[in-house]
Coordinates of C-alpha atoms (C1' of nucleotides) in Angstrom, one line a residue:
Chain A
X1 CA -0.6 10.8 -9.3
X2 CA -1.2 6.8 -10.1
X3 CA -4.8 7.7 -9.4
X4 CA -5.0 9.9 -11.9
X5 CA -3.8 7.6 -14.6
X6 CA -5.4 4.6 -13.4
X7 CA -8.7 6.4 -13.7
X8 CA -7.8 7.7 -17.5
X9 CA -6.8 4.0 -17.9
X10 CA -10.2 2.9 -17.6
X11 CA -11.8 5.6 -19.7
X12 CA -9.3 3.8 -22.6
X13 CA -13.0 1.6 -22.7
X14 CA -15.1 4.3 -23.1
X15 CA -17.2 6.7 -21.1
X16 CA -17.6 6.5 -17.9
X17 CA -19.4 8.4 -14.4
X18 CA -18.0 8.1 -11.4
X19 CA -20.3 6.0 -9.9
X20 CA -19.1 3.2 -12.9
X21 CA -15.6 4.0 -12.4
X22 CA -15.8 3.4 -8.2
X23 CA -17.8 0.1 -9.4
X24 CA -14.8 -1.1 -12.1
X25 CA -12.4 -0.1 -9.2
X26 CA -14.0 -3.5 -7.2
X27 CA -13.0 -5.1 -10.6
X28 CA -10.7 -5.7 -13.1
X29 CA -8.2 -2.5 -12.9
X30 CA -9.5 -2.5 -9.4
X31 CA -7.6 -6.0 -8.9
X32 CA -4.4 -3.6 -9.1
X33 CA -5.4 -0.1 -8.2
X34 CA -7.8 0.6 -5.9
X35 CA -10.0 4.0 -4.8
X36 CA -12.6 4.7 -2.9
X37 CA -15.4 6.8 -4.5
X38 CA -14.3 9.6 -3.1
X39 CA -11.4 9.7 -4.0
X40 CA -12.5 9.2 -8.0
X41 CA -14.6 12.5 -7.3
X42 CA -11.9 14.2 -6.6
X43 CA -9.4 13.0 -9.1
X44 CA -12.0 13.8 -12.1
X45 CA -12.1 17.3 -10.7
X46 CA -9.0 18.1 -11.2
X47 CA -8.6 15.7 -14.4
X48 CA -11.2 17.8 -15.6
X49 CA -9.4 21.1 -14.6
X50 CA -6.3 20.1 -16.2
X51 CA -8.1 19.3 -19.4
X52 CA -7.3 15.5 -19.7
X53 CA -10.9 14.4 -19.5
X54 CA -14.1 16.1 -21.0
X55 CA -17.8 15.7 -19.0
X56 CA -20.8 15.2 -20.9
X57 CA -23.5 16.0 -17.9
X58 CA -26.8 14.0 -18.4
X59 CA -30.1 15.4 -16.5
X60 CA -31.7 13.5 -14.9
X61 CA -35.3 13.9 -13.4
X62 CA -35.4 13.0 -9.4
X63 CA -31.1 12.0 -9.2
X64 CA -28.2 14.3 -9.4
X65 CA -27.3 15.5 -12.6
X66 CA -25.3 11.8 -14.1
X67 CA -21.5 13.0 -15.2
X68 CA -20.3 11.4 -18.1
X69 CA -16.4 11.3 -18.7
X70 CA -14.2 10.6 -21.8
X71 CA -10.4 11.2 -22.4
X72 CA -9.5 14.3 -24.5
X73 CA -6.5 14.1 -26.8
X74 CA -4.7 15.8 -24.3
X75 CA -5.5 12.7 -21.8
X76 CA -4.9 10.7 -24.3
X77 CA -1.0 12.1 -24.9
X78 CA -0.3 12.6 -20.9
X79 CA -1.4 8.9 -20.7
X80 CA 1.0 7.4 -23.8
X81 CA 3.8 9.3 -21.7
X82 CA 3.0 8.6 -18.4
X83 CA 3.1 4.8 -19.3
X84 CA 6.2 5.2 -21.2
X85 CA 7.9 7.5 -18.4
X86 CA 6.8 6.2 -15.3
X87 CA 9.7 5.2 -13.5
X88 CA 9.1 1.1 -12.4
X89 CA 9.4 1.2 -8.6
X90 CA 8.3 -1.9 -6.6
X91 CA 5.7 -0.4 -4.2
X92 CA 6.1 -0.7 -0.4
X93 CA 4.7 -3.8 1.0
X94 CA 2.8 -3.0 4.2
X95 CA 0.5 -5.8 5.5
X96 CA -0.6 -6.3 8.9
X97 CA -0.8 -9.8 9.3
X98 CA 2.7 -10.4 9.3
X99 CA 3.1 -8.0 11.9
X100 CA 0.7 -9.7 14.0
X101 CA 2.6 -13.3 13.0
X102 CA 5.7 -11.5 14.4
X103 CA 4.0 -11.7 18.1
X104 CA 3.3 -15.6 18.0
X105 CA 2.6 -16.4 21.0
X106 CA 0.8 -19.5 22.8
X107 CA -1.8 -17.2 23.9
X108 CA -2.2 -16.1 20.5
X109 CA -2.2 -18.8 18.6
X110 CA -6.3 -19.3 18.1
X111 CA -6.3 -16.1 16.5
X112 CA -3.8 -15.8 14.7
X113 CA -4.6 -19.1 13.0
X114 CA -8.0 -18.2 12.6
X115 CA -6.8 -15.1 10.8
X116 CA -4.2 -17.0 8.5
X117 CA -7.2 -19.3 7.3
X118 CA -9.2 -16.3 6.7
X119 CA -6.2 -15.1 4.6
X120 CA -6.5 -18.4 3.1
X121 CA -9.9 -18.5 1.9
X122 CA -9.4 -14.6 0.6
X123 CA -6.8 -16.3 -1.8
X124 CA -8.7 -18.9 -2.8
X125 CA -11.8 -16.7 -3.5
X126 CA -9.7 -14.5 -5.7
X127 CA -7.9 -17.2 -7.2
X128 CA -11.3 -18.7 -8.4
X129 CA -12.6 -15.1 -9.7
X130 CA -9.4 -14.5 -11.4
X131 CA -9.4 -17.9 -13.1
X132 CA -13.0 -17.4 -14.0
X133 CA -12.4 -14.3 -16.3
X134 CA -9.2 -16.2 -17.5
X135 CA -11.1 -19.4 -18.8
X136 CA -13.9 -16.5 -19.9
X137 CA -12.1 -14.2 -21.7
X138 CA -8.5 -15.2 -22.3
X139 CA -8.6 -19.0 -22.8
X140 CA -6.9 -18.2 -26.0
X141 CA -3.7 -15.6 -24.9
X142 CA -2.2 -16.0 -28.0
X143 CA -5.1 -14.5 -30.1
X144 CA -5.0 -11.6 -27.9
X145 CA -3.8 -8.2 -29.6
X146 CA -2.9 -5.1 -28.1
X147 CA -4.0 -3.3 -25.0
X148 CA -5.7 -7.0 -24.3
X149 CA -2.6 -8.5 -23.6
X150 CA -1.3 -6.0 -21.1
X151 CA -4.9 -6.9 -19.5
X152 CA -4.3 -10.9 -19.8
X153 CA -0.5 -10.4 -18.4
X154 CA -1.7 -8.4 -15.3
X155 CA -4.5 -10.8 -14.4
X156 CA -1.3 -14.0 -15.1
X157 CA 0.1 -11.6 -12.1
X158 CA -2.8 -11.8 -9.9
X159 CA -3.4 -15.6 -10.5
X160 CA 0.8 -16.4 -9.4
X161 CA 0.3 -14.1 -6.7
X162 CA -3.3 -15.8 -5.4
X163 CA -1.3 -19.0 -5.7
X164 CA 1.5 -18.6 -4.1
X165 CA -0.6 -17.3 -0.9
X166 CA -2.6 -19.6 -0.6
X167 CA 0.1 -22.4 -1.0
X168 CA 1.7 -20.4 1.7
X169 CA -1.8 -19.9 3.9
X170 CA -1.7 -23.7 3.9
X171 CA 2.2 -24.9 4.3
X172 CA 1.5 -22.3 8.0
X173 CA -1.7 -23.7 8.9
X174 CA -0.1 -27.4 8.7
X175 CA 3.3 -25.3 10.5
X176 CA 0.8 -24.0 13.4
X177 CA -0.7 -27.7 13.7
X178 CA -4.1 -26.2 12.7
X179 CA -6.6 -28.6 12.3
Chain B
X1 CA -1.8 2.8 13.6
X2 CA -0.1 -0.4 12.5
X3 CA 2.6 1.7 12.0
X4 CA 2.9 2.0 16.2
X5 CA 1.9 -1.9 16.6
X6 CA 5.0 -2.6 14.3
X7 CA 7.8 -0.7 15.8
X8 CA 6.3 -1.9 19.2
X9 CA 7.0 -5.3 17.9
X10 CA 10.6 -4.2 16.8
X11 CA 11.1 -3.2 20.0
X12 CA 10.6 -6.8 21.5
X13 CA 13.9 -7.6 21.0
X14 CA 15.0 -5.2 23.0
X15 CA 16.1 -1.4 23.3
X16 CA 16.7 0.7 20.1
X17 CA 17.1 3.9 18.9
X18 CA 15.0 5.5 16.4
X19 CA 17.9 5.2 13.8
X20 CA 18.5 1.7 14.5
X21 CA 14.7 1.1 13.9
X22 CA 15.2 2.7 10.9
X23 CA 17.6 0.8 10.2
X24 CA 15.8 -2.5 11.0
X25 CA 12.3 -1.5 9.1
X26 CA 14.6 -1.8 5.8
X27 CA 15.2 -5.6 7.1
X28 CA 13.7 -8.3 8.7
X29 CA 9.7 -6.4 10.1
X30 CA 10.7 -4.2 7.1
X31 CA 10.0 -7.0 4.8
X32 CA 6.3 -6.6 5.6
X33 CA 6.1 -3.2 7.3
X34 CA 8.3 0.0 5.6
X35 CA 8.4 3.4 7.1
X36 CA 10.9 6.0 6.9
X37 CA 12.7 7.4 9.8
X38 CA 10.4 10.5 9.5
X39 CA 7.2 8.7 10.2
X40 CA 9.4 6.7 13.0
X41 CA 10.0 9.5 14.8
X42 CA 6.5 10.9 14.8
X43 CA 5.4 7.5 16.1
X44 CA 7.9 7.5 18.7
X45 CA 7.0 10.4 20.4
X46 CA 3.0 9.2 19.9
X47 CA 3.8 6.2 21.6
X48 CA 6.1 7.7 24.2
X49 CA 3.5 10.5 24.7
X50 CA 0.7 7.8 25.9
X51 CA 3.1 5.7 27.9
X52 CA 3.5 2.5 25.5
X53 CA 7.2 2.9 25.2
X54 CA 9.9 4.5 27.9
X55 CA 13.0 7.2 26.5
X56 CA 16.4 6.4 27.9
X57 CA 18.5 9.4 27.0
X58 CA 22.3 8.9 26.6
X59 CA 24.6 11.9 25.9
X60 CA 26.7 12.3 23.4
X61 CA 29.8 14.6 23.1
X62 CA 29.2 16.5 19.8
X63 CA 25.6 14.2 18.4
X64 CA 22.7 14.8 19.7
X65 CA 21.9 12.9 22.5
X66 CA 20.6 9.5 21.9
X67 CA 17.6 8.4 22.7
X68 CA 17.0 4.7 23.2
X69 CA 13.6 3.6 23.7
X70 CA 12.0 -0.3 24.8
X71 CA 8.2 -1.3 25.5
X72 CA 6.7 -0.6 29.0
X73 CA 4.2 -2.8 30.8
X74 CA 1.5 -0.9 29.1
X75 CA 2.6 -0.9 25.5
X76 CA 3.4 -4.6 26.4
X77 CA 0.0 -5.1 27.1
X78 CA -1.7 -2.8 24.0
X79 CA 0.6 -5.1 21.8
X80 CA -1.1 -8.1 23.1
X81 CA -4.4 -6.8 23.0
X82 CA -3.8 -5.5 19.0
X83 CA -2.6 -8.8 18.2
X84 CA -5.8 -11.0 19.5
X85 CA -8.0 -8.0 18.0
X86 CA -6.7 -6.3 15.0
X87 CA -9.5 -7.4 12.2
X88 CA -7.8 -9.4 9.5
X89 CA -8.4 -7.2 5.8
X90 CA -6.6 -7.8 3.1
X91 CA -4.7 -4.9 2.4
X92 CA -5.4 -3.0 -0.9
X93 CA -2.8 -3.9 -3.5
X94 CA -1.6 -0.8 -5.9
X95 CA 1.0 -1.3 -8.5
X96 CA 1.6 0.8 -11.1
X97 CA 3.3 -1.5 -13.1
X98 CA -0.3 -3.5 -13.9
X99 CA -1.7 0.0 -14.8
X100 CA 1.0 0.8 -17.0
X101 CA 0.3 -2.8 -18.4
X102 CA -3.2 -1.9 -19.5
X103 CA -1.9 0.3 -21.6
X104 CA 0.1 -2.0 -24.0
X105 CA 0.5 -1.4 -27.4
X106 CA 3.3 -1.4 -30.3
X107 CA 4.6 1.8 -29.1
X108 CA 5.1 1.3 -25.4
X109 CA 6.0 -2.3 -25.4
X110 CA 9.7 -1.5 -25.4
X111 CA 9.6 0.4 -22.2
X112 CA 7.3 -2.3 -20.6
X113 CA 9.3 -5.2 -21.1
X114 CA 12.5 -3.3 -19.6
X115 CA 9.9 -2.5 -17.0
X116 CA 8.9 -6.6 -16.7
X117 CA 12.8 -7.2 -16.8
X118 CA 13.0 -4.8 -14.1
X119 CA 10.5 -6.2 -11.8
X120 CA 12.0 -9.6 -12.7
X121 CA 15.0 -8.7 -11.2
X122 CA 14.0 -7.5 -8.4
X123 CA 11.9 -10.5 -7.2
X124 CA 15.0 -12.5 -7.5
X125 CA 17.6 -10.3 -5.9
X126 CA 14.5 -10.0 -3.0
X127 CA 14.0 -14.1 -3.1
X128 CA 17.8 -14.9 -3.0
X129 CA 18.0 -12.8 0.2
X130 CA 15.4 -14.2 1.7
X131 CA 16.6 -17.6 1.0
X132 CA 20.0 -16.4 2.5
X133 CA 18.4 -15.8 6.0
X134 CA 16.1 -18.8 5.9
X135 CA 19.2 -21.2 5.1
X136 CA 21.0 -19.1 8.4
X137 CA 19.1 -18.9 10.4
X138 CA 16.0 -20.9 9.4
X139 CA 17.3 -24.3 8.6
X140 CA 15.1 -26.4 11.2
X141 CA 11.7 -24.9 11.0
X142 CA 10.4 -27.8 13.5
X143 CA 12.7 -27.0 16.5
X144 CA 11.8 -23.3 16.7
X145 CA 9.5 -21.9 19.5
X146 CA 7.5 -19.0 20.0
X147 CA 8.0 -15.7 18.6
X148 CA 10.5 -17.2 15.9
X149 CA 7.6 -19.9 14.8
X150 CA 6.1 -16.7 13.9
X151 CA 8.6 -14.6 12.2
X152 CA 9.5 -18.0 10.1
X153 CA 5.9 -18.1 8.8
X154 CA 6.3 -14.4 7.3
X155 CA 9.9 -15.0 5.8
X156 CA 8.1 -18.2 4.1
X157 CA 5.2 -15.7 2.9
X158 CA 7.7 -13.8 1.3
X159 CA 9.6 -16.6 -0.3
X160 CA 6.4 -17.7 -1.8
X161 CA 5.7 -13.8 -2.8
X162 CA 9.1 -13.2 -5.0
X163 CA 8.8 -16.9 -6.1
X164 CA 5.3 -16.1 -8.1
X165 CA 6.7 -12.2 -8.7
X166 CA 9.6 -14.1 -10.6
X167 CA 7.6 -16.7 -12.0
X168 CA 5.1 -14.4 -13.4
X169 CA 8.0 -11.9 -14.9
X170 CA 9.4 -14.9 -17.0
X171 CA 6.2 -15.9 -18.6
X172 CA 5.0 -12.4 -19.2
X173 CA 8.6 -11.9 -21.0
X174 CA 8.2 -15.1 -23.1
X175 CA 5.0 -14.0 -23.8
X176 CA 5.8 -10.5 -25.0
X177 CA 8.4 -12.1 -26.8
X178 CA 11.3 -10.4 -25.0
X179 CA 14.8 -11.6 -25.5
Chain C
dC1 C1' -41.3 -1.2 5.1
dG2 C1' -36.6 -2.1 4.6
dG3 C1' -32.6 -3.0 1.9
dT4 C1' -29.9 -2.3 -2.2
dA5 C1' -28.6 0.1 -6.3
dC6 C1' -28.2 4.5 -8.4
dA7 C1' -25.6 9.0 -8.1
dT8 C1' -22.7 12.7 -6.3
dG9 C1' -20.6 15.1 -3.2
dT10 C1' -18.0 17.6 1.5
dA11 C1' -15.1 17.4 5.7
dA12 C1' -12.0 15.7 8.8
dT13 C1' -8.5 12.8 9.8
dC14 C1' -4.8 9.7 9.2
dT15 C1' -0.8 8.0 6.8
dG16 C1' 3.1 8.4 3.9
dT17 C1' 6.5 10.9 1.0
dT18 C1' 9.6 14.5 -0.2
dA19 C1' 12.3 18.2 0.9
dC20 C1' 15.0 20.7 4.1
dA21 C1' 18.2 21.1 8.2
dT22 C1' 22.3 20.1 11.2
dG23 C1' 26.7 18.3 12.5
dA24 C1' 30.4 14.8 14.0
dT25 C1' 33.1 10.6 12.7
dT26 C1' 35.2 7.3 9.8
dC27 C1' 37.0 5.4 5.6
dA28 C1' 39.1 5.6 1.0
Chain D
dT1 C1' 38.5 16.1 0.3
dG2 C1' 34.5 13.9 -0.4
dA3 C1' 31.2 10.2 0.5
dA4 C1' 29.1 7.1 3.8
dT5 C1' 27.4 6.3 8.5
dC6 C1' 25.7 7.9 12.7
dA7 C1' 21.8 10.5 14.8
dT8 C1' 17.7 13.4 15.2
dG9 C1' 14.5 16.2 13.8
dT10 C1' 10.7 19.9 11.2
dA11 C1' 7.6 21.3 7.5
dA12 C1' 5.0 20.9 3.5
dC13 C1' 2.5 18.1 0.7
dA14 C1' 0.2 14.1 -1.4
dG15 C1' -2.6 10.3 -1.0
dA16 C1' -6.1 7.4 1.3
dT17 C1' -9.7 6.4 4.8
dT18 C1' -13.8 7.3 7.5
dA19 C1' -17.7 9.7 8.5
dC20 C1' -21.3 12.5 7.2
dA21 C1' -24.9 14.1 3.8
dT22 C1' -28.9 13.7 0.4
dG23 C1' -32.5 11.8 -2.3
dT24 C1' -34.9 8.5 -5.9
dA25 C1' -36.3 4.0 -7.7
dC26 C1' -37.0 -0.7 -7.5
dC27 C1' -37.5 -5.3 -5.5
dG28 C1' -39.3 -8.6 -2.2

DNA sequence: CGGTACATGTAATCTGTTACATGATTCA
DNA sequence: TGAATCATGTAACAGATTACATGTACCG
């Protein structure tokens, strides 16, 4: 049900159609929760059949009909207590790559240093993005009020977590004797 | 199918029973690969059903009969092959706790610092451990060889992982001005 | 003329979680 | 006597991914 919250999460900024929301999943929220678009269809279906969100349906000459959402006061209220509620569990860690490390192996080793520098330069692109809306937008977190801090704090999160695996990307490569 | 490609990997060191994979996927592999023993048992009979992994069945006076399972040349082989292949995506991150963060405000913060304090907690009871078993049985990185290189390498990516978890749960708590 | 952005969807499949089910043994 | 551990499973459901499907407008 995550989904479902994460998506009335975003419409705390206003209206939005799918097609935005699948967008602002590649960003920002996105950083922490993502979905596919096809997956947002679906959720504001049923968002919609519960009552939590309200469409506003644009014509539009040549395109599909555009579907505006907004939260309803009843979203609004099943929101304020999901976040209160919600109890805090640290979500499964699944990632391949250390599955793959587990195998090491001289005939192996190429590729599996190839794919730790990949991991590496994945970190550092998201560290630089992350520290670019930082320096852009929160250069001052003490000035920040309300809902913007929860924003700033998760984005601290991403930038200690970009860190520390790139730090680790490079203390294997120089491990592995990768050149 | 990483699921498969993981216990396949469990089963390098040698001959186990679904239960004691169960067992094991809540340690060591587990670190970076979870599954319950419902979805191991599916995958066991998958993999046994296409030849990757051999049953030995042992009787048991009043348990039902246990079934010990270990790689065969084939699933040796697709293991090998998954390793040099497998592409190398970062795998989508979802945390609730960062949604529940964009929602910040007077009346929740409460609830999200106990959540913070939480989440703190758990990154250090998870980093202590894993500094248990590096100081054990990781002491001399240099003088390790093959397969342990590799598993070494993913205990230090989760070192790094709980150190910024931890990290980042302290300065989000001085910064919400928790106590 | 081809690619990208806009815009919304369905269907099938895969993966993971929760709930249910059984039954012996060991330890406090 | 009751909880934990051993040991294996089924069934239902929830959540996520991949593939398929359609059609316009704009840019180079």
């Amino acid at each position: 049900m995550s989904l479902h919250y994460a998506i009335m999460t975003a419409l705390l900024d206003g209206e939005r159609t799918g097609y935005d929301l699948a967008k602002q999943f590649d960003v920002s929220l996105g950083f922490f929760w993502t979905a596919s678009h096809q997956q947002i269809y679906r959720a504001l279906k049923e968002l919609s059949r519960d009552g939590l969100i309200e469409v506003n349906e644009i014509a539009q000459a040549g395109k599909p009909d555009k579907r505006s959402y907004r939260l309803t006061d009843a979203g609004h209220d099943a929101l304020n207590d999901w976040v209160l509620k919600e109890g805090n569990r640290t979500p499964p860690q699944r990632d391949e790559l250390f599955v793959r490390l587990y195998n090491l192996s001289s005939a192996n080793r190429a590729e599996l240093i190839t794919a730790v520098k990949e991991r590496a330069t994945s970190h550092a692109d998201r560290l630089a993005l992350y520290e670019r809306i930082r320096d852009r937008h929160y250069s001052e977190p003490a000035r920040l009020r309300g809902r913007r801090r929860g924003v700033y704090l998760a984005l601290l999160a991403g930038i200690h977590k970009e860190q520390a695996g790139l730090s680790w990307a490079e203390a294997a490569l120089a491990y592995l004797g990768a050149r």
